[in-house]
Phi, psi and omega in degrees: 000171183259138172229147179257001180260120178305319191288335186282314167312303178298329174293318181302315190292314188294319185289322181297316179289327170309320188281314171307302191300332186256009178314135181263017168309307172257124183285151189319297184307324173290333164309310175302308178298316173312306178294321175291322172297315176309313179307313189297316181295315188288332173301321183286341185261120182283120169277134180287145174292144164276156174242174169309328183296326186279328175299311178301317168296328171291332187261002187284118174083002175278106184300160164276106181273023193098158182293151164283182172298338172280006182066029182222145175245176174315306185315301176318321181282318177295334200289332188287156177296164176324313181289335166300313178302322181300325179296319183290312168293340165299319182295314171306315186289318190298314179297325185280332174282341172262353183053045178206164168262154173295142183316315177311340182260357187274359184270138173210165175249123175253137179241137173257121186254140188278144169271160188299314188292294180191155173094187169238156172238121176278135175235134176251130189258115195253156163306135179311317180296335178281330171301325183288323185287328168290336176282323169311309185284350181322301191296326186282315178300312176306315187293328182284322180288323180291333178287324172289323182300319193270340183260000000 
């Protein structure tokens, strides 16, 4: 049916997504085992430490697409002097070493946008620091993807 109350739609979408995210197809203990295995594999992989120059290169030409959920954008990360950008790089390197984010970066806003055909598409507004970390990983992800295409 048709409803004119947005909250009814939100409630229905919440129920639908809850069914997807709490699927019992994979038992909880298997999720835990898979994540533990992934963490062990990540620990076994030595990540190269980034430098300020890597951050500057990643941000070069990157447009400001709006603020992240942390209320900052690319310009805000480019703006500090080298010492300030080094502090950002140090944070990223520590996150790589610990294999986790500080709790302050775990917040995101997710919205379900209806698809033209059927269903919904989840869109997330991430912290800009997380988006910048993704930019740093861009070259290695492209290299990995190209290798997967060839193999």
